[in-house]
mmCIF file of C-alpha atoms in Angstrom:
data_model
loop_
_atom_site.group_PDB
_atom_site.id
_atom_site.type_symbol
_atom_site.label_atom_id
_atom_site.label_comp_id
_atom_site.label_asym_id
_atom_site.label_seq_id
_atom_site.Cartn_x
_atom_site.Cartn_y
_atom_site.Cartn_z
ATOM 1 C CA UNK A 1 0.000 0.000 0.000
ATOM 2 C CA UNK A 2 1.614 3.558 -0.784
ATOM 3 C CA UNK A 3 1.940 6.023 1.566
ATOM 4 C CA UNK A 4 2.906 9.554 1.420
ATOM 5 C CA UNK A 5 4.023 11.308 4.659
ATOM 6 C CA UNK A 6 5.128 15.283 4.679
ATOM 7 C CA UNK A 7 8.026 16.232 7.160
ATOM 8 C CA UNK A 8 9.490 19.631 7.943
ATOM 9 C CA UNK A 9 9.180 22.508 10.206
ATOM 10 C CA UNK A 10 6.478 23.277 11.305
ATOM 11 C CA UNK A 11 7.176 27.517 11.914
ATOM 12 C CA UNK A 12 8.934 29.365 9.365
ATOM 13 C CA UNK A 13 9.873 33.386 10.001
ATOM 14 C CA UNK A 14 8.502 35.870 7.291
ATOM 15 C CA UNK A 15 10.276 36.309 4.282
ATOM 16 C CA UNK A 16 11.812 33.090 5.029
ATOM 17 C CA UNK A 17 11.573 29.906 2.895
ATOM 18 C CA UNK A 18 9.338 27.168 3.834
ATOM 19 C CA UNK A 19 10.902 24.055 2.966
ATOM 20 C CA UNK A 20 8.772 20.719 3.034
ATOM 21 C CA UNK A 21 9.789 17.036 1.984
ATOM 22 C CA UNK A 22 7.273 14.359 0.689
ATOM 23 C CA UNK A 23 8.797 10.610 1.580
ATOM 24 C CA UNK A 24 7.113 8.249 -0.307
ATOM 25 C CA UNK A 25 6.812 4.499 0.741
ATOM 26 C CA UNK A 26 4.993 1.309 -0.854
ATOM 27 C CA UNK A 27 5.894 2.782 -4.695
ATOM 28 C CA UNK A 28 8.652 4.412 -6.042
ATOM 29 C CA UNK A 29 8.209 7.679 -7.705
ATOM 30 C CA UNK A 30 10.087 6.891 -10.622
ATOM 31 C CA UNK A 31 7.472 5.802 -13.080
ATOM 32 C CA UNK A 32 6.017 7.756 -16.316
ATOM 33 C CA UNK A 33 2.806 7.502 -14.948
ATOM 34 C CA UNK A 34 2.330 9.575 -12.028
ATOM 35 C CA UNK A 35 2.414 12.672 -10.848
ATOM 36 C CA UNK A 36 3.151 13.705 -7.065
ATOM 37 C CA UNK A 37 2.074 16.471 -6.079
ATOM 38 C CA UNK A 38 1.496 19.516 -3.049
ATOM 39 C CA UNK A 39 -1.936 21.338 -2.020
ATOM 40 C CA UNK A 40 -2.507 23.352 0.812
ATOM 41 C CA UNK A 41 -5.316 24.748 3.183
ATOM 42 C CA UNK A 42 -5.025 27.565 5.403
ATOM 43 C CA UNK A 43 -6.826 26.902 8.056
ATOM 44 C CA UNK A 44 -10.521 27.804 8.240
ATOM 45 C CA UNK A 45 -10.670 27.900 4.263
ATOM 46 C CA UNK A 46 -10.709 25.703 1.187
ATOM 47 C CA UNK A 47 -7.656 24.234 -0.461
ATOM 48 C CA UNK A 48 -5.149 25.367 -2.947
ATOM 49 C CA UNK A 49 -3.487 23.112 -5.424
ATOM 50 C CA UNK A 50 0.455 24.308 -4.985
ATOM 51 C CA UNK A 51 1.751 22.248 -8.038
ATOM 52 C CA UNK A 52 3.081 19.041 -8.923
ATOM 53 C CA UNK A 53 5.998 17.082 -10.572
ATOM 54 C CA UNK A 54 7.232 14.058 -11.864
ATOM 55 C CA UNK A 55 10.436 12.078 -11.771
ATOM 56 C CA UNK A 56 11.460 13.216 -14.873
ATOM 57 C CA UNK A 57 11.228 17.075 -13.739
ATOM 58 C CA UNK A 58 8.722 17.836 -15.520
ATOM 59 C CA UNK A 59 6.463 20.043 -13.474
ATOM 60 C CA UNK A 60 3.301 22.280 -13.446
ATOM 61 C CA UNK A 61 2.588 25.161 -10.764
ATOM 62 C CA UNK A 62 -0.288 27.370 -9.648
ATOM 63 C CA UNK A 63 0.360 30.610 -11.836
ATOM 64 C CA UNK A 64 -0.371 32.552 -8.582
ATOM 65 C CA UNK A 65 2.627 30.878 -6.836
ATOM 66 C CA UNK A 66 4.967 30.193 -9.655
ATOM 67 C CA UNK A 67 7.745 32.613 -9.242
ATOM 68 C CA UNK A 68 7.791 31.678 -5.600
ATOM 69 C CA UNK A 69 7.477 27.858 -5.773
ATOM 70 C CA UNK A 70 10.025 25.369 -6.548
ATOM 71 C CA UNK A 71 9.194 21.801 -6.966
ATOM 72 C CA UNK A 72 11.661 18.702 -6.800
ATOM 73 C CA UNK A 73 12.063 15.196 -6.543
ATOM 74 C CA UNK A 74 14.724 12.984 -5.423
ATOM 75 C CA UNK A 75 14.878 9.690 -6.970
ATOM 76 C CA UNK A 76 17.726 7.786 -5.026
ATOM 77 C CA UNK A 77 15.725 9.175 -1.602
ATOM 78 C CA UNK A 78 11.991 8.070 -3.285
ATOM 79 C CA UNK A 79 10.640 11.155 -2.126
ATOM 80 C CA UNK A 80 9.488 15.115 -3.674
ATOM 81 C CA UNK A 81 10.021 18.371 -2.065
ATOM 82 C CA UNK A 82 8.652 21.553 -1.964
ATOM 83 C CA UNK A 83 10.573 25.226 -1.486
ATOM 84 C CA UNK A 84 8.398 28.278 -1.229
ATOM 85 C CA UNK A 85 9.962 31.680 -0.713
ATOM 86 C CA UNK A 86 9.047 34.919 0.772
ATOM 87 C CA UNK A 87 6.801 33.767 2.952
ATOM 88 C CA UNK A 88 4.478 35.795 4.541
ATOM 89 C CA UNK A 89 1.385 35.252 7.356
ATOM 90 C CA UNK A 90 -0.874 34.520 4.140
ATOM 91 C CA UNK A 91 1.519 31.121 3.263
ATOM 92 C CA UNK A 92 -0.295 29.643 7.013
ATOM 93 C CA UNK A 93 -1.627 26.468 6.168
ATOM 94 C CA UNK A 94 -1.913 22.516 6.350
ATOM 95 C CA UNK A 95 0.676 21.394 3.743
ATOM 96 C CA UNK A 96 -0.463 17.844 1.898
ATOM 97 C CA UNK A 97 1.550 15.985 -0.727
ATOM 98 C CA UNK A 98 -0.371 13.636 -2.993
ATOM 99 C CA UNK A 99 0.165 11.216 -5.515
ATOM 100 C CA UNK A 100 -1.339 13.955 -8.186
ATOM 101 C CA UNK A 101 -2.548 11.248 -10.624
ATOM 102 C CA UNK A 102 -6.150 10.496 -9.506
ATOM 103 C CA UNK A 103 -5.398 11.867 -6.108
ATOM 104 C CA UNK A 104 -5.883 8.720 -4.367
ATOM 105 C CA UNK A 105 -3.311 8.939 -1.760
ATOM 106 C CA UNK A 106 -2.806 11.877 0.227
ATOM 107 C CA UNK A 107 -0.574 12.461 3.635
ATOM 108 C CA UNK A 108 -2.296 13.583 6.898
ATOM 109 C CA UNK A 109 -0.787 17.056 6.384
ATOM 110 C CA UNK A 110 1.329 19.249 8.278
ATOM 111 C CA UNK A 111 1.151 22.516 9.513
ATOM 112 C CA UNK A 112 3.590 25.392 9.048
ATOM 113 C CA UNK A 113 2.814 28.862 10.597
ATOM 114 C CA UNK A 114 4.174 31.515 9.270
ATOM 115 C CA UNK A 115 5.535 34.096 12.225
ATOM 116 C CA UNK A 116 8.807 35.441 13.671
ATOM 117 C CA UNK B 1 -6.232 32.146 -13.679
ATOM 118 C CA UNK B 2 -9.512 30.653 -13.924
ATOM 119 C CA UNK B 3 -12.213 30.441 -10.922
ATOM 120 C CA UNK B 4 -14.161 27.335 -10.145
ATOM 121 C CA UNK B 5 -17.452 28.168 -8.551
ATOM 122 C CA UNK B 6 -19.692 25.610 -6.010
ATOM 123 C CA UNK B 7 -22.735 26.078 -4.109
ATOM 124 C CA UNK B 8 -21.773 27.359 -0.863
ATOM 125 C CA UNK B 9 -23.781 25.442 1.242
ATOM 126 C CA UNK B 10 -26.510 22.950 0.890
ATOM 127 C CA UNK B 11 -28.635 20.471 2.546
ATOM 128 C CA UNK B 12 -30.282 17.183 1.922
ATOM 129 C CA UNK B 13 -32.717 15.305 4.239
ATOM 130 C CA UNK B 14 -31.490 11.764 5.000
ATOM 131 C CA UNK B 15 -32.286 9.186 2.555
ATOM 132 C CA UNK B 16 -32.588 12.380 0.068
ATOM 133 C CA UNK B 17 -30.724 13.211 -3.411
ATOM 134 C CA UNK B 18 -28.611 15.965 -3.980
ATOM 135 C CA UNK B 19 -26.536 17.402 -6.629
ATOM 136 C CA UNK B 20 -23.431 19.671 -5.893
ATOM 137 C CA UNK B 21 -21.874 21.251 -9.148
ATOM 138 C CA UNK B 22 -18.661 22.750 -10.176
ATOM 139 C CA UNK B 23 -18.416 25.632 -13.226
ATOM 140 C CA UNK B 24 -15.704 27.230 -14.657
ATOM 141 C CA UNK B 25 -15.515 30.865 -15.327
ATOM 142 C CA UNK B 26 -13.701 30.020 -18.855
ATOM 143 C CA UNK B 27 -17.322 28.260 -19.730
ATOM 144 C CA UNK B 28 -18.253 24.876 -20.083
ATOM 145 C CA UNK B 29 -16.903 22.033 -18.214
ATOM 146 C CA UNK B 30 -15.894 19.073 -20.276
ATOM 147 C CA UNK B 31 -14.147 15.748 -20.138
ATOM 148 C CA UNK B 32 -11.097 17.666 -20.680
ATOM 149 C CA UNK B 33 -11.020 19.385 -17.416
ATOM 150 C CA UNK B 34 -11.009 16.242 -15.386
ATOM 151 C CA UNK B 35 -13.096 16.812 -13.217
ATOM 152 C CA UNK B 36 -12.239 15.704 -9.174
ATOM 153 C CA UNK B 37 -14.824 15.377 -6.675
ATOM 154 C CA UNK B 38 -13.344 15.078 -3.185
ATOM 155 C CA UNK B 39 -14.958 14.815 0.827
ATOM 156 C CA UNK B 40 -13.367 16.725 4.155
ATOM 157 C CA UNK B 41 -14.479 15.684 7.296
ATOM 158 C CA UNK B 42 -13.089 18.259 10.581
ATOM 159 C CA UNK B 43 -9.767 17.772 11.060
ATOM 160 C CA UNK B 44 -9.378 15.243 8.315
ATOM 161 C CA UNK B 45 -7.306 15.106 4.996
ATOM 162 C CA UNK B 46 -9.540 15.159 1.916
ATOM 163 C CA UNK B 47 -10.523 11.866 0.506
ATOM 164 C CA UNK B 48 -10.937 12.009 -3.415
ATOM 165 C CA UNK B 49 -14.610 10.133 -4.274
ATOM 166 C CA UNK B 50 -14.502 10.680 -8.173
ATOM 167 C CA UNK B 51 -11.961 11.040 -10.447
ATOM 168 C CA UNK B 52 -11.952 12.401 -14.365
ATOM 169 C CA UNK B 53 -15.576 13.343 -14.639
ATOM 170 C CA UNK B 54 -16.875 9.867 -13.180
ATOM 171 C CA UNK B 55 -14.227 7.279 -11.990
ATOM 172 C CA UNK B 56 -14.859 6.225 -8.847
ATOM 173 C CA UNK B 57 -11.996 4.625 -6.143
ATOM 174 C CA UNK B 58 -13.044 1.781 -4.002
ATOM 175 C CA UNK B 59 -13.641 3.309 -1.121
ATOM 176 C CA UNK B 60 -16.139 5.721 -2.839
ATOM 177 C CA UNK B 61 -19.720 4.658 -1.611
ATOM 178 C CA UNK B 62 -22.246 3.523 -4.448
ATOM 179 C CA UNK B 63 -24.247 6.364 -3.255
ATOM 180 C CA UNK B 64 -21.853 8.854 -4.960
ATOM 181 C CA UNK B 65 -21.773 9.950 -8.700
ATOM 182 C CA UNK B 66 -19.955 12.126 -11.248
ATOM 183 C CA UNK B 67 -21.122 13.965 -14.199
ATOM 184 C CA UNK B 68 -21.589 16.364 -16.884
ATOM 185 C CA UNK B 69 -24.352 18.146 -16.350
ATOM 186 C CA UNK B 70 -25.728 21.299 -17.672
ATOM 187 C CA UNK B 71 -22.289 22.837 -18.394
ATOM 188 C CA UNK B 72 -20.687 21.617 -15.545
ATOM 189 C CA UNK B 73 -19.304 18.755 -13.471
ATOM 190 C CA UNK B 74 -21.983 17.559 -10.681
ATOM 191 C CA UNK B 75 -21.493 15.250 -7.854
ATOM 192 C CA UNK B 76 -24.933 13.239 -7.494
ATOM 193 C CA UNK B 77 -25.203 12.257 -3.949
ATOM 194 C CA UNK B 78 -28.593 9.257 -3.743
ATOM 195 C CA UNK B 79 -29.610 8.335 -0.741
ATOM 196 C CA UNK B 80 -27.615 10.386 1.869
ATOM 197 C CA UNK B 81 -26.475 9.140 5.141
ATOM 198 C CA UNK B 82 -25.495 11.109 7.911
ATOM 199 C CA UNK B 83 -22.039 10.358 7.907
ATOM 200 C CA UNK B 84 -22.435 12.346 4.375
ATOM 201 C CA UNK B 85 -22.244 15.331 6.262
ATOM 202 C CA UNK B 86 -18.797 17.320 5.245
ATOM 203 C CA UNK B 87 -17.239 20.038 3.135
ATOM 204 C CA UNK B 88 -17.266 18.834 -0.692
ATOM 205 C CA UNK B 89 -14.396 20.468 -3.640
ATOM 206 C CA UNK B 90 -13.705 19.907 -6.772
ATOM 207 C CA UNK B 91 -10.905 20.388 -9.238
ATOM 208 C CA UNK B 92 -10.712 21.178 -12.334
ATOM 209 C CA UNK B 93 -7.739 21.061 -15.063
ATOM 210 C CA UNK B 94 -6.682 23.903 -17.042
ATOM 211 C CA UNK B 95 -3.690 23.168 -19.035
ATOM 212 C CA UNK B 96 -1.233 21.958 -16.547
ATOM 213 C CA UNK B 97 -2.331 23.067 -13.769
ATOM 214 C CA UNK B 98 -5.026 22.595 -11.387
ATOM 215 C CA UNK B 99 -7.906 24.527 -9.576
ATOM 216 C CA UNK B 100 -10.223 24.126 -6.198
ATOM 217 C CA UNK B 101 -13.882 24.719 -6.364
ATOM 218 C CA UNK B 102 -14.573 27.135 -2.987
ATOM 219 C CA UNK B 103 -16.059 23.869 -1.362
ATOM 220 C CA UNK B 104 -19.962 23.155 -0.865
ATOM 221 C CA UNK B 105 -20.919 22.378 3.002
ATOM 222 C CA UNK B 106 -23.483 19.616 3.311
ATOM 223 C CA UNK B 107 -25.644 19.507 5.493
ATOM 224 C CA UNK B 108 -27.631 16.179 6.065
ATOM 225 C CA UNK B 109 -30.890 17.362 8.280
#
């Protein structure tokens, strides 16, 4: 059975970068068929799909968080990561990874708060 | 970027049928959007129930549906339960890149 677990901290300062890491078990990521992928929800509101990539590097971002998002995967490791930058109060939220390709697995989310 | 409208909030009696839907401010809803239908119970991860208009996972209850419907993607809910009760989104595919509906609250009452 795959599973998908997020790690990282869980408060970043402003204008820091939030830095998450996606460890995949039960699959490998490196197959042409899949997609893994990040969506967040700050709390209290609906989610946001962050962008996703796939083993190859070929990836695909929200527009509205492009030039601050960087997505990558690590194939010897079997897991994905996530960088954003410039953070600000606004980037609060519960941070899931996903295999993006029919969404079937997700992680339980972590939270990363945004403050100094 | 494009916006993906739901229904706020709804409600269904128990036993009842209801249909959530999901538009697209770029105009009609197709196959080609992909549309994802997925459940959020408080304090839960969401669980995707439909997949690419109508493709259901085997968890997804019987009682759950996907469409096209009337320009946009619908999630047909027959026969609720009251364990239906939770936040509903979907997601929609534009060209790379994905989009949340707001979310629909369901009510079961």
């Amino acid at each position: 059975q795959l599973q998908v677990q997020e790690s990282g901290p869980g408060l970043v300062p402003p204008s820091e970068t939030l830095s998450l890491t996606c460890i995949v078990s039960g699959g490998s990521i490196s197959s042409n068929d899949y997609y893994w992928g990040w969506i967040r929800q700050p709390p209290g509101k609906g989610l946001e799909w962050i962008g996703r990539i796939q083993y190859t590097g070929n990836t695909n971002c929200n527009p509205s968080l492009k030039s601050r998002v960087t997505i990558s995967a690590d194939r010897s490791k079997n897991q994905f990561s996530l960088k954003l930058s410039s953070v600000t109060a606004a980037d609060t939220a519960v941070y899931y990874c996903a295999r993006d390709t029919h969404l079937e697995y997700w992680g339980q989310g972590i939270l990363v708060t945004v403050s100094s | 970027q494009a916006v993906v409208t739901q229904e706020p909030s709804l409600t269904v009696s128990p036993g009842g049928t209801v249909t959530l839907t999901c538009g697209s401010s770029t105009g009609v809803v197709t196959s080609g959007h992909y549309p994802y239908w997925f459940q959020q119970k408080p304090g839960q991860a969401p669980r995707t129930l439909i997949y690419d208009t109508s493709n259901k996972h085997s968890w997804t209850p019987a009682r759950f549906s996907g469409s096209l419907l009337g320009g946009k993607a619908a999630l047909t809910l027959s026969g609720a339960q009251p364990e239906d009760e939770a936040e509903y989104y979907c997601l929609l595919y534009y060209s790379g890149a994905r989009v949340f509906g707001g979310g629909t609250k369901l009510t079961v009452l």
